[in-house]
Tab-separated table of C-alpha atoms in Angstrom:
chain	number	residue	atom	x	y	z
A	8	UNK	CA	84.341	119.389	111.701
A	9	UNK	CA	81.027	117.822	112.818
A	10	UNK	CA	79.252	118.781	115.888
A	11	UNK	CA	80.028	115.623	117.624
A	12	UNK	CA	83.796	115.654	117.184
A	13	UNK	CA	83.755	119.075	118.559
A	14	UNK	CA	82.236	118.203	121.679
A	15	UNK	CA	84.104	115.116	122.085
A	16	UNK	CA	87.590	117.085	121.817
A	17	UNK	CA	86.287	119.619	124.235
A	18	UNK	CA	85.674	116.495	126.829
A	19	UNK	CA	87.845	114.791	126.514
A	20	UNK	CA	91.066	117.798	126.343
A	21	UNK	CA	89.494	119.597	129.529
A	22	UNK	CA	89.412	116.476	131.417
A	23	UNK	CA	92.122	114.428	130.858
A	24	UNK	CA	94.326	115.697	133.601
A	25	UNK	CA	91.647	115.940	135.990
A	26	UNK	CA	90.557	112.491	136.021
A	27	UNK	CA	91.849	110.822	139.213
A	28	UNK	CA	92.164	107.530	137.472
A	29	UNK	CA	93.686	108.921	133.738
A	30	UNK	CA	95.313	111.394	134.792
A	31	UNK	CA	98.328	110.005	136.333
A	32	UNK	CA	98.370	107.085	134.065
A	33	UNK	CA	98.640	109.786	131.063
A	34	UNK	CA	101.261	111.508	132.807
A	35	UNK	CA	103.456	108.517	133.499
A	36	UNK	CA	102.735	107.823	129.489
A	37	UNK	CA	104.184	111.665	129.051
A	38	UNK	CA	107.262	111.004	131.430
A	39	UNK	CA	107.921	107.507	129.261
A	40	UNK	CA	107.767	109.466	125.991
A	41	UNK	CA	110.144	111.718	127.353
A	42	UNK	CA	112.883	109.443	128.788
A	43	UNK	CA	112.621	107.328	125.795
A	44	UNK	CA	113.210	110.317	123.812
A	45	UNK	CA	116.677	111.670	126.280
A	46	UNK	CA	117.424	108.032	126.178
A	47	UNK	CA	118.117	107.746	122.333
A	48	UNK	CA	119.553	110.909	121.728
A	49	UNK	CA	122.218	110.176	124.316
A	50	UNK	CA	122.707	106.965	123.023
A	51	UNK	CA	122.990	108.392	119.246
A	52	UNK	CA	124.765	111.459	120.148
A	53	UNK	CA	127.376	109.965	122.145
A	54	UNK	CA	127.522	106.657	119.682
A	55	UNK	CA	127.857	108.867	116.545
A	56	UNK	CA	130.761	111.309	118.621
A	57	UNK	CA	132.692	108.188	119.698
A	58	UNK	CA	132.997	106.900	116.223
A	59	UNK	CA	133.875	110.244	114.666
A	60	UNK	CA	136.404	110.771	117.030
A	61	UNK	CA	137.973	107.096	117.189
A	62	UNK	CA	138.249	107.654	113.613
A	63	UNK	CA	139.398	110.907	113.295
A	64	UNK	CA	142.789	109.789	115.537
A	65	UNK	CA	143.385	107.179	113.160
A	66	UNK	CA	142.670	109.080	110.470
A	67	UNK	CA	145.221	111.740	111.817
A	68	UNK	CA	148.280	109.441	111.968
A	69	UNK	CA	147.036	107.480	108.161
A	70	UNK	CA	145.637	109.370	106.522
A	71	UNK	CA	142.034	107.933	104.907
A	72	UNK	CA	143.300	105.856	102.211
A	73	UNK	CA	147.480	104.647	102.033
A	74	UNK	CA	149.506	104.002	99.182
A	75	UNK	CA	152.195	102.367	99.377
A	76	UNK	CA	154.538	100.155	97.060
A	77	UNK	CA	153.717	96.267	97.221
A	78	UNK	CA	157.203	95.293	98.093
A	79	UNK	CA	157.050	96.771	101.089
A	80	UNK	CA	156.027	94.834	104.184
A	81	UNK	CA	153.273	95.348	107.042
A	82	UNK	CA	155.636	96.922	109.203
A	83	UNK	CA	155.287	100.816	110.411
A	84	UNK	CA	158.431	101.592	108.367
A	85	UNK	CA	159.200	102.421	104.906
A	86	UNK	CA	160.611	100.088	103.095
A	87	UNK	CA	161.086	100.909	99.008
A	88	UNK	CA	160.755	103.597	97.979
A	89	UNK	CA	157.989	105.688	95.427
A	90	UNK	CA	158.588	108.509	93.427
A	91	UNK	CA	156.431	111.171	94.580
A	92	UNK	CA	156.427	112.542	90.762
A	93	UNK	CA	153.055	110.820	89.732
A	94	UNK	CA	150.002	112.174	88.103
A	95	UNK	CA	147.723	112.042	91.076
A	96	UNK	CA	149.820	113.920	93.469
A	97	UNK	CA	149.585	116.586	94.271
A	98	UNK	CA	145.958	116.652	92.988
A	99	UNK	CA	144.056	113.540	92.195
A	100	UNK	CA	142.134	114.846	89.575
A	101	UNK	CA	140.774	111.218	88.373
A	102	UNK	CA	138.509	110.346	91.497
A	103	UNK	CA	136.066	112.653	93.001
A	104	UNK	CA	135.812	113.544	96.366
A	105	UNK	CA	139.224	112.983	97.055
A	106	UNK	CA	140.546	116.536	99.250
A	107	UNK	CA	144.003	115.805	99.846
A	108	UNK	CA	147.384	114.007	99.152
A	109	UNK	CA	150.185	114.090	100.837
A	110	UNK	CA	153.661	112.107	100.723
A	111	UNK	CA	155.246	110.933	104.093
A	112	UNK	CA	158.118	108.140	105.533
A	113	UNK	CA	158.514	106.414	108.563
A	114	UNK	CA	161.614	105.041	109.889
A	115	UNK	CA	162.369	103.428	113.563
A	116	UNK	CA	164.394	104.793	115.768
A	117	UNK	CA	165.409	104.798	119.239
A	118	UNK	CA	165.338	107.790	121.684
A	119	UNK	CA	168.358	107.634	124.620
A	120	UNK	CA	168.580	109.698	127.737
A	121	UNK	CA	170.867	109.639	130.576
A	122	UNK	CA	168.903	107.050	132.360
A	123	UNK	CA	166.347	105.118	130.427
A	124	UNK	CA	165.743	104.763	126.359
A	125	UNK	CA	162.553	103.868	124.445
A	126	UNK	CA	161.840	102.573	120.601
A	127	UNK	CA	159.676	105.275	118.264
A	128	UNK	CA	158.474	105.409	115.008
A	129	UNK	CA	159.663	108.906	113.264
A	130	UNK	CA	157.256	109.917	111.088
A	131	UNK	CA	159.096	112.432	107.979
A	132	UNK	CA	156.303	115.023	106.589
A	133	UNK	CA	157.191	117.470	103.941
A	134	UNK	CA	155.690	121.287	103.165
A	135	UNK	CA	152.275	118.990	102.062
A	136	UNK	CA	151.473	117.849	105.636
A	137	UNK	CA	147.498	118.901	106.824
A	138	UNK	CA	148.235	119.721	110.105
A	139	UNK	CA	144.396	119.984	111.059
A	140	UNK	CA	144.255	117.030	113.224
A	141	UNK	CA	147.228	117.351	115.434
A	142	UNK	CA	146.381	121.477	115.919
A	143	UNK	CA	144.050	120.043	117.782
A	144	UNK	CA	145.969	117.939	119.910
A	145	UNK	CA	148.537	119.814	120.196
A	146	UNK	CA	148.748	120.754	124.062
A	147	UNK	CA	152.069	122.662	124.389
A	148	UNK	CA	154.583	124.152	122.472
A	149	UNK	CA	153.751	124.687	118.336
A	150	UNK	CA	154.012	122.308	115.398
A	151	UNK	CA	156.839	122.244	113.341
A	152	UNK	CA	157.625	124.163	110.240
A	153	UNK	CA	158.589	121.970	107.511
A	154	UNK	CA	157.732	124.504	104.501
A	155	UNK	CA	161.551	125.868	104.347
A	156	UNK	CA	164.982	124.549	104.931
A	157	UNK	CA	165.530	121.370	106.467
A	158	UNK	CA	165.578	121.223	110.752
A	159	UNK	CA	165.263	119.458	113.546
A	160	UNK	CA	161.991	120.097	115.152
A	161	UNK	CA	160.028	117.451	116.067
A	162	UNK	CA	156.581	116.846	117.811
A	163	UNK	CA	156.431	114.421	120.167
A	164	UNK	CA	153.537	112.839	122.127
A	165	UNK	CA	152.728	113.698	125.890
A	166	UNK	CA	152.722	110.005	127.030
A	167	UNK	CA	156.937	109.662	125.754
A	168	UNK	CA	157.412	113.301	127.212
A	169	UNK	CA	156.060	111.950	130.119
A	170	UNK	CA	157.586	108.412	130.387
A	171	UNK	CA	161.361	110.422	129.224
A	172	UNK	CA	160.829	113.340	131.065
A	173	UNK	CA	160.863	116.042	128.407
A	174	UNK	CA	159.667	119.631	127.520
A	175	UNK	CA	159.359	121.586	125.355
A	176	UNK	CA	162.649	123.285	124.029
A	177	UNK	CA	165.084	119.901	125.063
A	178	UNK	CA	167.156	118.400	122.798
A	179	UNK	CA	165.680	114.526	121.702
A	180	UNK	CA	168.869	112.273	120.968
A	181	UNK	CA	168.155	109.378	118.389
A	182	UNK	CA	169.602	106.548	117.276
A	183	UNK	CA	168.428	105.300	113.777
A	184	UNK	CA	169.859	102.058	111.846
A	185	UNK	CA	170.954	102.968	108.538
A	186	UNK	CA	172.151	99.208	107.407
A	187	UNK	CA	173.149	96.377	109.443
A	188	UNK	CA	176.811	96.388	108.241
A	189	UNK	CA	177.094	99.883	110.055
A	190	UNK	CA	176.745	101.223	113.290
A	191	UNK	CA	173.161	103.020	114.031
A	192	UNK	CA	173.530	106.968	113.171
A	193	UNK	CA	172.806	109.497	116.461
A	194	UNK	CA	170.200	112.023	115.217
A	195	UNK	CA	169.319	115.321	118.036
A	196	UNK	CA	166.164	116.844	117.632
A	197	UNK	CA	164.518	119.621	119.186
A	198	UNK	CA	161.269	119.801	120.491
A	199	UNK	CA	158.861	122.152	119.525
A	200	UNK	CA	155.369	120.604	120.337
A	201	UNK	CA	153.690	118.015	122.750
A	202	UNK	CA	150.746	116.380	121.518
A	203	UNK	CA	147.992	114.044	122.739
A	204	UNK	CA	145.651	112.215	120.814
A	205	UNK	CA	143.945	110.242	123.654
A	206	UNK	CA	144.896	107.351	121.551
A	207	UNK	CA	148.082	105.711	123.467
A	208	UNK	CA	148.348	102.896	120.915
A	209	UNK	CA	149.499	105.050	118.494
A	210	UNK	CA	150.514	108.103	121.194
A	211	UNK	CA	152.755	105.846	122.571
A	212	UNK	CA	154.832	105.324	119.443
A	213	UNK	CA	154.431	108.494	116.566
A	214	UNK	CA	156.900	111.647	116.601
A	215	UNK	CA	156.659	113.595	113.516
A	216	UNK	CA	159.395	114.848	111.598
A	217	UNK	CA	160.677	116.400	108.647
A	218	UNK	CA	160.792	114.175	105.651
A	219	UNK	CA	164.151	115.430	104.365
A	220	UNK	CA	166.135	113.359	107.736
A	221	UNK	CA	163.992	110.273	106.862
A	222	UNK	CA	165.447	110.239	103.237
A	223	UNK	CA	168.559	111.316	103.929
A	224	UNK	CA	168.900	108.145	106.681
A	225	UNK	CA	167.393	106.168	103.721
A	226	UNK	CA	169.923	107.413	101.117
A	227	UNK	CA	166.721	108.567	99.107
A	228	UNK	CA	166.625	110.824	96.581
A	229	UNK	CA	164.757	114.023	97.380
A	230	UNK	CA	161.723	113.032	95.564
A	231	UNK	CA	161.495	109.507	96.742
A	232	UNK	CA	159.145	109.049	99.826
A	233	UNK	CA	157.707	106.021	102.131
A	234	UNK	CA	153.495	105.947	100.914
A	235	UNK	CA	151.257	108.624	100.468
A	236	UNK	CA	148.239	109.411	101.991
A	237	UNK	CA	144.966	110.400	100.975
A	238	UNK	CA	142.273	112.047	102.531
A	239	UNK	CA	138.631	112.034	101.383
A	240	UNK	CA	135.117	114.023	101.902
A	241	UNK	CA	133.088	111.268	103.033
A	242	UNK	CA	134.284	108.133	105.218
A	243	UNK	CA	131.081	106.230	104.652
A	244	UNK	CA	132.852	105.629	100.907
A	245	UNK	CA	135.865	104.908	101.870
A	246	UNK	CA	135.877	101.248	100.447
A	247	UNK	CA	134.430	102.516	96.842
A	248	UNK	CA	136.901	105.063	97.081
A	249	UNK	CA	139.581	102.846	97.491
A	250	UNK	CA	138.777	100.766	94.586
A	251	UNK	CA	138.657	103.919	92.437
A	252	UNK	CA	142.265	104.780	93.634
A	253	UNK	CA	143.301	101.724	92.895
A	254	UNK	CA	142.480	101.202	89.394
A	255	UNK	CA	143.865	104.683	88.171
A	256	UNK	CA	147.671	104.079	90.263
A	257	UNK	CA	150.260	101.922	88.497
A	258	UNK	CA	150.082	98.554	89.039
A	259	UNK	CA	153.179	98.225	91.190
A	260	UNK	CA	151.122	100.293	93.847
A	261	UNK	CA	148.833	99.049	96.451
A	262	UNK	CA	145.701	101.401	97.821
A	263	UNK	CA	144.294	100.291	101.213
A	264	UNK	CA	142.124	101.463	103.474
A	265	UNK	CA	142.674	102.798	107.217
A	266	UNK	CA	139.391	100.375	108.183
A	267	UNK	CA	141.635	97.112	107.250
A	268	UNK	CA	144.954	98.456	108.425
A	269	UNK	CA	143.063	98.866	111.815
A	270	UNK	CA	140.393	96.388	110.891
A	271	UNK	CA	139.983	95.285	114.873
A	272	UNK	CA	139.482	99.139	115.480
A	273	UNK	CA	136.641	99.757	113.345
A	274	UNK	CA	135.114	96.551	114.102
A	275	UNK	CA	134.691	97.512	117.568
A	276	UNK	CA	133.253	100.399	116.709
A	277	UNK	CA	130.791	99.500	114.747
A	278	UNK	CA	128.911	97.437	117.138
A	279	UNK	CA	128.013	101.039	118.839
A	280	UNK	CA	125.802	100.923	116.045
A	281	UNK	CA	123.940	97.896	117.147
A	282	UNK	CA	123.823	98.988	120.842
A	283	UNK	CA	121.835	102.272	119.713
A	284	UNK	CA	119.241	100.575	117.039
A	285	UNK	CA	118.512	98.041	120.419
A	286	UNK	CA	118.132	101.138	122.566
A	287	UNK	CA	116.090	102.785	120.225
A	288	UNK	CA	113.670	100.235	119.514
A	289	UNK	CA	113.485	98.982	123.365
A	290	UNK	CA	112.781	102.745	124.105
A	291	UNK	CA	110.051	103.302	121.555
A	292	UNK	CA	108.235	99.686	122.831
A	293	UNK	CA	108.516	101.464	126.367
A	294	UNK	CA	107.086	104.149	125.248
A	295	UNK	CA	104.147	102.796	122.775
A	296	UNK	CA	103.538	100.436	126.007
A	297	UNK	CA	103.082	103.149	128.088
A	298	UNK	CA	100.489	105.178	125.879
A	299	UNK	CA	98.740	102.095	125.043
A	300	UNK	CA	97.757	101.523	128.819
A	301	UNK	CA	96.872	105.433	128.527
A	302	UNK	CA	94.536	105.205	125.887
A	303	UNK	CA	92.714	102.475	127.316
A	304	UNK	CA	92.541	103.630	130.310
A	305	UNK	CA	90.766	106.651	128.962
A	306	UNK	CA	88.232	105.158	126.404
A	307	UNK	CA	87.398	103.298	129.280
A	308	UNK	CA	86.391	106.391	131.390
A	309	UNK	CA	84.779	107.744	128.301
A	310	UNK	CA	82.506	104.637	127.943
A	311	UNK	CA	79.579	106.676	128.030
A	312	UNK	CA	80.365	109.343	125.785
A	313	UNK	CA	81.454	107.340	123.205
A	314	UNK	CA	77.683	105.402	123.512
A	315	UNK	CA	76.470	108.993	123.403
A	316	UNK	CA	78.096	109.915	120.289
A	317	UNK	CA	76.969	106.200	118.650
A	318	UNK	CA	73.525	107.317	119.418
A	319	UNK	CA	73.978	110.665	117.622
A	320	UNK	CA	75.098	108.743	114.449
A	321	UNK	CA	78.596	109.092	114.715
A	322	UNK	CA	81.067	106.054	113.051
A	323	UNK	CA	83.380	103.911	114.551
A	324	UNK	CA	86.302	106.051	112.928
A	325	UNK	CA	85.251	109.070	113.842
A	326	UNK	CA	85.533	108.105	117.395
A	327	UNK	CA	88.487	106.678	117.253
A	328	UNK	CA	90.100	110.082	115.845
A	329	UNK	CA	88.905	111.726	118.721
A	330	UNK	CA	91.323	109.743	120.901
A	331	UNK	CA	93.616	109.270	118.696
A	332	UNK	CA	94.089	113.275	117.916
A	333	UNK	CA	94.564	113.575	121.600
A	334	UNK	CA	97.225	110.730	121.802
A	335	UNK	CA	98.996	112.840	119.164
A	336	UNK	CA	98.914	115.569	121.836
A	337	UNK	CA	100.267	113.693	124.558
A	338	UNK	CA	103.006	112.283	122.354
A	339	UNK	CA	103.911	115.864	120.948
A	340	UNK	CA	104.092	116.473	124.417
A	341	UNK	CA	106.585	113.961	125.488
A	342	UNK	CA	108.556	114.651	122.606
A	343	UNK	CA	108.974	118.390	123.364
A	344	UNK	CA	109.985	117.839	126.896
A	345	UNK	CA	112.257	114.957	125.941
A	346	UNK	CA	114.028	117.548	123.375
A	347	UNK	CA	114.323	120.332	125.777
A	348	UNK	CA	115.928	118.064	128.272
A	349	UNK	CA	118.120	115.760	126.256
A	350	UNK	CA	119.573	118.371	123.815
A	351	UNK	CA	120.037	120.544	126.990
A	352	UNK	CA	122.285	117.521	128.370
A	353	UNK	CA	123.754	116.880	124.886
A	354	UNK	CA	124.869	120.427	124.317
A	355	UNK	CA	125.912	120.756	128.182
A	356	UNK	CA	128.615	118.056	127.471
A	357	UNK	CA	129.976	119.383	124.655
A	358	UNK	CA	130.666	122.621	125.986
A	359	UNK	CA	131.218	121.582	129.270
A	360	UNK	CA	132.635	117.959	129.629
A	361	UNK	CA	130.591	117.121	132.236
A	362	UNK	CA	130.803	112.928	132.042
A	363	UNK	CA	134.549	111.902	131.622
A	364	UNK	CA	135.797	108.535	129.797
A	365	UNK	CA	138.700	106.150	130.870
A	366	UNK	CA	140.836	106.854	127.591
A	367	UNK	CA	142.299	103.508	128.101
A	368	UNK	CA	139.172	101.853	127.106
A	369	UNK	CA	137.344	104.104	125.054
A	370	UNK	CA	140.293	106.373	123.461
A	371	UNK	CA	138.508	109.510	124.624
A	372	UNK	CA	139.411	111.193	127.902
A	373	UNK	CA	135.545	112.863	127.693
A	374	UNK	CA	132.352	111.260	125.957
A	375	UNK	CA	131.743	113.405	122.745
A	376	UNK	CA	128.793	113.918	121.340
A	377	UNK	CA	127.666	114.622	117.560
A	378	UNK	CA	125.178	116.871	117.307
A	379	UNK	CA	122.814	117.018	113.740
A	380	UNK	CA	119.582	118.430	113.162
A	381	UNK	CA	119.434	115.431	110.364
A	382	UNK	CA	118.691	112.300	113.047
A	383	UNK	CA	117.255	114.765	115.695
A	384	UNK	CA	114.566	115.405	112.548
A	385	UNK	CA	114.238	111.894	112.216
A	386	UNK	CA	114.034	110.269	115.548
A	387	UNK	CA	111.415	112.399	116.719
A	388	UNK	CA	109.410	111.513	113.326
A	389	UNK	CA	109.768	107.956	113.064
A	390	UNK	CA	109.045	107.741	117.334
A	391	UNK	CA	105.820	109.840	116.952
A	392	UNK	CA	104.642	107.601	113.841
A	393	UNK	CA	105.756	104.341	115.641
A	394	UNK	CA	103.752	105.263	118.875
A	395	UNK	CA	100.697	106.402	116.909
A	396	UNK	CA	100.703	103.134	115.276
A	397	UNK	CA	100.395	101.006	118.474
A	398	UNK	CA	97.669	103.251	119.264
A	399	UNK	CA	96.014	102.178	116.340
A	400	UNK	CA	95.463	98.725	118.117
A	401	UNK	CA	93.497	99.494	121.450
A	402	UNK	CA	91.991	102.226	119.691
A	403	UNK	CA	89.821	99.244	117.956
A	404	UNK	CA	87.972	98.226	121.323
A	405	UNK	CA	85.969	101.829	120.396
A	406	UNK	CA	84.072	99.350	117.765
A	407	UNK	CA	83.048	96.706	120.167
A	408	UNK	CA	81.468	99.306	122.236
A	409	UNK	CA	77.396	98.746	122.468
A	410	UNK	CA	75.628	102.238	122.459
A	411	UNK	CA	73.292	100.892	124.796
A	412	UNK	CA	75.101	99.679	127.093
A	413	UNK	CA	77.677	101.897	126.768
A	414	UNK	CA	75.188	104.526	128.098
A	415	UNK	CA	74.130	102.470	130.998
A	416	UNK	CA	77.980	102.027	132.186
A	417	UNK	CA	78.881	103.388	135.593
C-alpha cells in the first residue's frame, strides 16, 4: 500500500464521525442500510413462511400430485373406482423424487344431532396414510389407528366440533347415500381427534376415516379405492413431476397437480413473490440513495486532501478507493446491525408468535416465517454489491477535482 493511501485511510476513518457536517449524514446512511436490510428479511421471511404453510395445508388434505380415474368428475367424491394393485404403488420406482403414495376415498355424508345437522366430506385412509401433516394440527384427542381391524374412529375438524358441539370421545351419527333407489345408510363414529388446519375452506368440510367404511358404502372390493396421492421432495417441480407420472400410469388414469385443483390458491400466493422483489429493490434504492448523499458529502469535506494527494502524484483511482474502501465499511456496518436486529425479530416470531394473522384472510392464525441461511447469504451479498455500485457514480466527481484549487478550498 502506498504512502498516500495510508494516510488518506487514517483521515479519513478517524474523522468521519467527528465531522459535524458528515457525520450525521453517514449515520443516517448507516440507519438506511439497516432498515433496508430488517425490511427485506421480514418481507422474505414472512413471504417464503406464508407460502410454505398455505401449501403445506393443501398439501395435507391432496396430497402433491392426485390420481384419479378420468371418468370420474370434479366433485370431492369418488366416483369409479381404481385398483390399488398397480406397479407404482406402493413405491413409484419409475420417477425420481417421488417419497410417497398412498390410496384414499371420499364419500359425502351428512352428520345429524339432536338439534342441527351439517354436510361433510369423509375422507377413507388405509394403514398407508402419512399422518405428518395433521400431527401437527392435531389439537386434542389422537389420530386414528387404521393399521388393524376395521373401526370407527374418526378425526374431525375444530370448526364442525365447534359449530355441532362435540368432543372428544362422542359418538358422530352419519347419514351416507348409498344409491338413490335406497334410503341413505346411518353410520356412528367415534371421535378420537380434533384438528385445525387454520384453513376453514377445507376445515370446514374434511373428517378422516378409515377406508374400509368408504368401500364398504361403495360396494367396493377391498382393493378398489377413490385416487391416490402422491407426495414429492421438491414442490418447485411439481408440474415436471406431474408429466413424468403421467406418462408411466395407464392411460385410463389422469395425474394432476394440487396447483390446478386449487389453481386460485396458488395464484394468490404467488404474487407474495412480486410484493418482496418490489420491496427489495425499493429498499436497496433507499439505501444506495442514502450512501450516495454520504459519500458526497464527504469528498466534499475532503476537498483539500484529495488536492493534496493529486499533488503528491497520486491517480484518480487511487483516490477514489480511498472512499470507496470506507463506503464498504459503512455498508458492512449497516448490514451487521440490520442482521442482528432483523434475524433477532425473525427468530422472536417463530418461537414466540409475537404478530398474529386473521386466519380468515391469510389461512394462518400467526405470520410464519422461513428461516435459510441460503437467501440470508444472498441478500446481504447482492445489497452490499448493489450499493457499492451506486457509489461508483459520485465517486467520479474525485476526477474533476483541480489540485490547485482543490488546495485553496475552504
Amino acid at each position: 500500500m502506498n504512502f498516500e493511501l495510508f494516510i488518506a485511510k487514517r483521515i479519513i476513518g478517524n474523522k468521519t464521525y467527528k465531522s459535524s457536517v458528515s457525520g450525521p449524514i453517514i449515520k443516517i446512511g448507516i440507519a438506511a442500510i439497516a432498515i433496508g436490510v430488517i425490511v427485506m428479511l421480514i418481507a422474505i421471511a414472512t413471504g417464503l413462511g406464508l407460502q410454505q404453510k398455505i401449501r403445506d395445508k393443501v398439501v395435507a388434505f391432496n396430497g402433491h400430485i392426485e390420481i384419479t380415474n378420468y371418468d370420474n368428475n370434479t366433485s370431492d367424491e369418488s366416483q369409479v373406482p381404481i385398483s390399488i394393485n398397480q406397479e407404482f404403488y406402493p413405491n413409484f420406482k419409475d420417477v425420481e423424487g417421488v417419497k410417497h403414495v398412498q390410496g384414499v376415498a371420499q364419500k359425502f355424508g351428512v352428520v345429524r344431532t339432536e338439534t342441527d345437522f351439517e354436510g361433510i366430506v369423509v375422507k377413507g385412509v388405509g394403514a398407508d396414510y402419512t399422518w405428518q401433516y395433521f400431527q401437527e394440527f392435531l389439537i386434542d384427542g389422537r389420530l386414528p389407528d387404521f393399521t388393524k381391524d376395521r373401526n370407527e374412529e374418526i378425526l374431525i375438524s375444530q370448526y364442525l366440533a365447534n359449530r355441532l358441539g362435540f368432543k372428544v370421545g362422542d359418538k358422530m351419527q352419519t347419514l351416507f347415500s348409498e344409491r338413490i333407489d335406497r334410503l341413505p345408510r346411518l353410520m356412528s363414529f367415534e371421535i378420537v381427534g380434533i384438528y385445525n388446519s387454520g384453513f376453514q375452506e377445507l376445515d370446514e368440510k374434511f373428517c378422516i376415516a378409515d377406508l374400509r367404511h368408504i368401500q364398504r358404502l361403495n360396494k367396493w372390493e377391498a382393493d378398489q379405492i377413490g385416487n391416490f396421492e402422491v407426495f414429492i421432495d421438491d414442490f418447485s417441480k411439481i408440474e415436471e413431476k406431474t408429466l413424468e407420472i403421467y406418462k408411466t400410469i395407464p392411460s385410463l388414469m389422469n395425474a394432476n397437480p394440487i396447483t390446478r385443483k386449487y389453481y386460485a390458491i396458488f395464484e394468490w400466493i404467488k404474487i407474495f413473490d412480486n410484493n418482496t422483489y418490489g420491496i427489495i429493490a425499493i429498499m436497496i434504492i433507499v439505501a444506495g440513495i442514502n450512501m450516495i448523499t454520504a459519500l458526497l458529502v464527504l469528498i466534499l469535506e475532503r476537498t483539500q486532501m484529495i488536492g493534496i494527494l493529486k499533488a503528491l502524484g497520486s491517480s484518480n483511482w487511487t483516490i477514489r478507493k480511498v472512499f470507496l474502501y470506507n463506503a464498504s465499511y459503512l455498508i458492512g456496518l449497516g448490514l451487521l446491525w440490520g442482521n442482528i436486529i432483523g434475524l433477532g425479530l425473525l427468530f422472536a416470531q417463530k418461537y414466540f408468535k409475537l404478530f398474529p394473522l386473521n386466519p380468515d384472510t391469510y389461512y394462518v392464525s400467526n405470520a410464519p416465517v422461513y428461516i435459510s441461511l441460503d437467501y440470508i447469504v444472498l441478500l446481504n451479498i447482492g445489497t452490499f454489491i448493489a450499493c457499492l455500485l451506486m457509489l461508483l457514480i459520485p465517486s467520479i466527481i474525485i476526477s474533476k477535482i483541480s489540485p490547485v484549487k482543490a488546495i485553496r478550498f475552504d
